[in-house]
Amino acid sequence: MHEAWPGHHLQIAMALTLEEQHPILQLGSNSGYVEGWARYAEHLAEEAGIYTVDYARITRRIWPARGMMVDPGIHAFGWTADQAMAFLMATGRFSQDEARAAITRIAAIPGQLTAYDSGALVIFGLRSEAEEKLGGKFDLREFHQRVLENGALPLWQLQDHVRQWIDAGQLETHASFADRPSSANH
């Protein structure tokens, strides 16, 4: 689900349909958005009952959680490669070679592994906010459209964009309620 549909495959397919993108968005990747969406898509598969075995669900969640520990451990708290490898090997099914490869990746791309879950948390938060504020008018497909329609926005811009959609939906709800004839007029 992460790499396939509805993860990166859908995300990239929608981005390719954009006629105009800000030039800055074309210069590089935005891991928080890109990996956050893919992690969120994994959750959609879980909601749909695709992960029917607890082991698959747990395995899917463990690697990014370890990345959230090891990445700052190396870059902010001074962990050595040996300490990071020991942590990875002790907390999961990492061989020494797999742990070494993970440490090399973390060293080469600081912050990238923390982006998976931090980006997903932003999207989960926006979804919860939309569900709460829009109530029965919340449409999951429309929410996904709003999240994906502008490509790999910085997360703060994604939040602004989705909140504008939420606010417009709330205004529409209030306007349609205000436009109803009152029972006194009948």
CSV table of C-alpha atoms in Angstrom, one decimal:
chain,number,residue,atom,x,y,z
A,1,MET,CA,0.0,0.0,0.0
A,2,HIS,CA,2.8,2.4,0.8
A,3,GLU,CA,4.5,2.3,-2.6
A,4,ALA,CA,1.4,1.1,-4.6
A,5,TRP,CA,-2.2,2.3,-4.6
A,6,PRO,CA,-3.3,4.4,-2.7
A,7,GLY,CA,0.2,5.4,-1.5
A,8,HIS,CA,3.0,6.8,-3.7
A,9,HIS,CA,1.4,5.5,-7.0
A,10,LEU,CA,-1.8,7.6,-6.5
A,11,GLN,CA,0.1,10.5,-5.1
A,12,ILE,CA,2.5,10.7,-8.0
A,13,ALA,CA,-0.2,10.1,-10.6
A,14,MET,CA,-2.2,13.0,-9.2
A,15,ALA,CA,0.9,15.2,-9.1
A,16,LEU,CA,1.6,14.5,-12.7
A,17,THR,CA,-1.8,15.9,-13.7
A,18,LEU,CA,-1.0,19.3,-12.2
A,19,GLU,CA,-0.7,21.9,-15.0
A,20,GLU,CA,1.2,24.3,-12.8
A,21,GLN,CA,3.3,23.8,-9.8
A,22,HIS,CA,5.4,26.3,-7.9
A,23,PRO,CA,9.0,26.0,-9.2
A,24,ILE,CA,10.2,25.3,-5.7
A,25,LEU,CA,8.0,22.2,-5.5
A,26,GLN,CA,9.7,20.9,-8.6
A,27,LEU,CA,13.3,21.3,-7.2
A,28,GLY,CA,13.1,18.5,-4.6
A,29,SER,CA,11.1,16.2,-2.5
A,30,ASN,CA,9.1,17.0,0.6
A,31,SER,CA,9.5,13.9,2.7
A,32,GLY,CA,6.9,15.0,5.3
A,33,TYR,CA,4.2,15.2,2.7
A,34,VAL,CA,5.3,12.4,0.4
A,35,GLU,CA,6.1,9.8,3.1
A,36,GLY,CA,3.3,11.1,5.4
A,37,TRP,CA,0.8,10.4,2.7
A,38,ALA,CA,2.2,6.9,2.0
A,39,ARG,CA,2.0,6.1,5.8
A,40,TYR,CA,-1.5,7.4,5.9
A,41,ALA,CA,-2.4,5.2,2.9
A,42,GLU,CA,-1.1,2.2,4.8
A,43,HIS,CA,-3.6,3.1,7.5
A,44,LEU,CA,-6.4,3.2,4.9
A,45,ALA,CA,-5.5,-0.4,4.0
A,46,GLU,CA,-5.7,-1.2,7.7
A,47,GLU,CA,-9.1,0.4,7.9
A,48,ALA,CA,-10.3,-1.6,4.9
A,49,GLY,CA,-9.3,-4.8,6.7
A,50,ILE,CA,-6.4,-5.7,4.3
A,51,TYR,CA,-4.1,-6.3,7.2
A,52,THR,CA,-5.9,-9.2,8.8
A,53,VAL,CA,-2.9,-10.5,10.7
A,54,ASP,CA,-1.7,-8.6,13.7
A,55,TYR,CA,1.9,-9.4,12.8
A,56,ALA,CA,1.5,-7.6,9.5
A,57,ARG,CA,0.0,-4.5,11.2
A,58,ILE,CA,2.7,-4.5,13.9
A,59,THR,CA,5.6,-5.0,11.4
A,60,ARG,CA,4.2,-2.1,9.3
A,61,ARG,CA,4.4,0.2,12.3
A,62,ILE,CA,7.7,-0.8,13.8
A,63,TRP,CA,10.2,0.4,11.3
A,64,PRO,CA,9.1,4.1,11.2
A,65,ALA,CA,8.9,4.1,15.0
A,66,ARG,CA,12.5,2.9,15.2
A,67,GLY,CA,13.4,5.6,12.7
A,68,MET,CA,11.8,8.2,15.0
A,69,MET,CA,14.2,7.0,17.7
A,70,VAL,CA,17.4,6.3,15.8
A,71,ASP,CA,17.5,9.4,13.5
A,72,PRO,CA,17.5,11.9,16.3
A,73,GLY,CA,19.6,9.5,18.4
A,74,ILE,CA,22.4,9.9,15.7
A,75,HIS,CA,21.9,13.5,14.7
A,76,ALA,CA,20.9,15.2,17.9
A,77,PHE,CA,21.9,12.9,20.8
A,78,GLY,CA,25.3,11.7,19.6
A,79,TRP,CA,24.7,8.0,19.2
A,80,THR,CA,27.5,6.2,17.6
A,81,ALA,CA,26.9,3.9,14.6
A,82,ASP,CA,27.5,0.9,16.9
A,83,GLN,CA,24.9,2.2,19.5
A,84,ALA,CA,22.3,2.8,16.7
A,85,MET,CA,23.0,-0.7,15.2
A,86,ALA,CA,22.6,-2.3,18.6
A,87,PHE,CA,19.3,-0.6,19.1
A,88,LEU,CA,18.0,-1.7,15.8
A,89,MET,CA,19.1,-5.2,16.2
A,90,ALA,CA,17.7,-5.4,19.8
A,91,THR,CA,14.3,-3.9,18.9
A,92,GLY,CA,13.4,-5.9,15.8
A,93,ARG,CA,14.4,-8.4,13.1
A,94,PHE,CA,17.4,-6.6,11.8
A,95,SER,CA,20.5,-8.5,10.8
A,96,GLN,CA,23.8,-6.7,11.3
A,97,ASP,CA,23.9,-5.9,7.5
A,98,GLU,CA,20.3,-4.6,7.5
A,99,ALA,CA,21.1,-2.4,10.6
A,100,ARG,CA,24.3,-1.1,8.9
A,101,ALA,CA,22.3,-0.2,5.8
A,102,ALA,CA,19.7,1.6,7.8
A,103,ILE,CA,22.3,3.6,9.7
A,104,THR,CA,24.0,4.5,6.4
A,105,ARG,CA,20.6,5.8,5.1
A,106,ILE,CA,19.9,7.7,8.3
A,107,ALA,CA,23.4,9.3,8.2
A,108,ALA,CA,23.0,10.3,4.5
A,109,ILE,CA,19.5,11.8,4.8
A,110,PRO,CA,19.0,13.4,8.2
A,111,GLY,CA,15.4,13.7,9.3
A,112,GLN,CA,13.9,11.6,6.5
A,113,LEU,CA,12.8,8.7,8.7
A,114,THR,CA,11.2,11.0,11.1
A,115,ALA,CA,9.2,12.5,8.2
A,116,TYR,CA,7.1,9.3,7.7
A,117,ASP,CA,5.2,9.5,10.9
A,118,SER,CA,5.4,13.2,11.5
A,119,GLY,CA,3.8,13.8,8.1
A,120,ALA,CA,1.2,11.1,8.6
A,121,LEU,CA,0.3,12.6,12.0
A,122,VAL,CA,-0.5,15.9,10.2
A,123,ILE,CA,-2.8,14.2,7.8
A,124,PHE,CA,-4.5,12.2,10.5
A,125,GLY,CA,-5.0,15.4,12.5
A,126,LEU,CA,-6.5,17.1,9.5
A,127,ARG,CA,-8.8,14.2,8.9
A,128,SER,CA,-10.0,14.2,12.5
A,129,GLU,CA,-10.5,18.0,12.4
A,130,ALA,CA,-12.5,17.7,9.2
A,131,GLU,CA,-14.6,14.8,10.5
A,132,GLU,CA,-15.3,16.8,13.7
A,133,LYS,CA,-16.1,20.1,12.1
A,134,LEU,CA,-18.0,18.8,9.1
A,135,GLY,CA,-19.9,16.1,10.9
A,136,GLY,CA,-22.3,14.3,8.5
A,137,LYS,CA,-21.0,16.4,5.6
A,138,PHE,CA,-17.5,14.9,5.8
A,139,ASP,CA,-16.6,13.0,2.6
A,140,LEU,CA,-13.5,10.9,2.9
A,141,ARG,CA,-12.9,10.9,-0.9
A,142,GLU,CA,-13.2,14.7,-1.0
A,143,PHE,CA,-10.8,15.0,1.9
A,144,HIS,CA,-8.3,12.9,0.0
A,145,GLN,CA,-8.8,15.0,-3.0
A,146,ARG,CA,-7.9,18.1,-1.0
A,147,VAL,CA,-4.8,16.5,0.5
A,148,LEU,CA,-3.5,15.4,-2.9
A,149,GLU,CA,-4.6,18.0,-5.3
A,150,ASN,CA,-1.7,20.5,-5.1
A,151,GLY,CA,1.2,18.1,-5.0
A,152,ALA,CA,3.9,17.9,-2.3
A,153,LEU,CA,3.1,21.0,-0.3
A,154,PRO,CA,5.0,21.9,2.8
A,155,LEU,CA,2.9,20.5,5.7
A,156,TRP,CA,2.0,24.0,7.0
A,157,GLN,CA,0.6,24.9,3.6
A,158,LEU,CA,-1.3,21.6,3.4
A,159,GLN,CA,-2.8,22.4,6.8
A,160,ASP,CA,-3.9,25.9,5.5
A,161,HIS,CA,-5.3,24.4,2.3
A,162,VAL,CA,-7.4,21.7,4.0
A,163,ARG,CA,-8.6,24.0,6.7
A,164,GLN,CA,-9.8,26.5,4.1
A,165,TRP,CA,-11.8,23.6,2.6
A,166,ILE,CA,-13.1,22.7,6.1
A,167,ASP,CA,-14.1,26.3,6.7
A,168,ALA,CA,-15.9,26.6,3.3
A,169,GLY,CA,-17.8,23.4,4.2
A,170,GLN,CA,-18.8,24.8,7.5
A,171,LEU,CA,-20.0,28.0,5.9
A,172,GLU,CA,-22.0,26.1,3.4
A,173,THR,CA,-23.6,24.1,6.2
A,174,HIS,CA,-24.5,27.2,8.1
A,175,ALA,CA,-25.7,29.0,5.0
A,176,SER,CA,-27.9,26.1,4.0
A,177,PHE,CA,-29.4,25.9,7.5
A,178,ALA,CA,-30.0,29.7,7.6
A,179,ASP,CA,-31.7,29.6,4.1
A,180,ARG,CA,-34.3,27.1,5.3
A,181,PRO,CA,-37.7,28.5,5.8
A,182,SER,CA,-38.7,28.6,9.5
A,183,SER,CA,-41.7,26.8,10.7
A,184,ALA,CA,-43.3,30.2,11.6
A,185,ASN,CA,-43.4,31.0,7.9
A,186,HIS,CA,-45.7,28.0,7.1
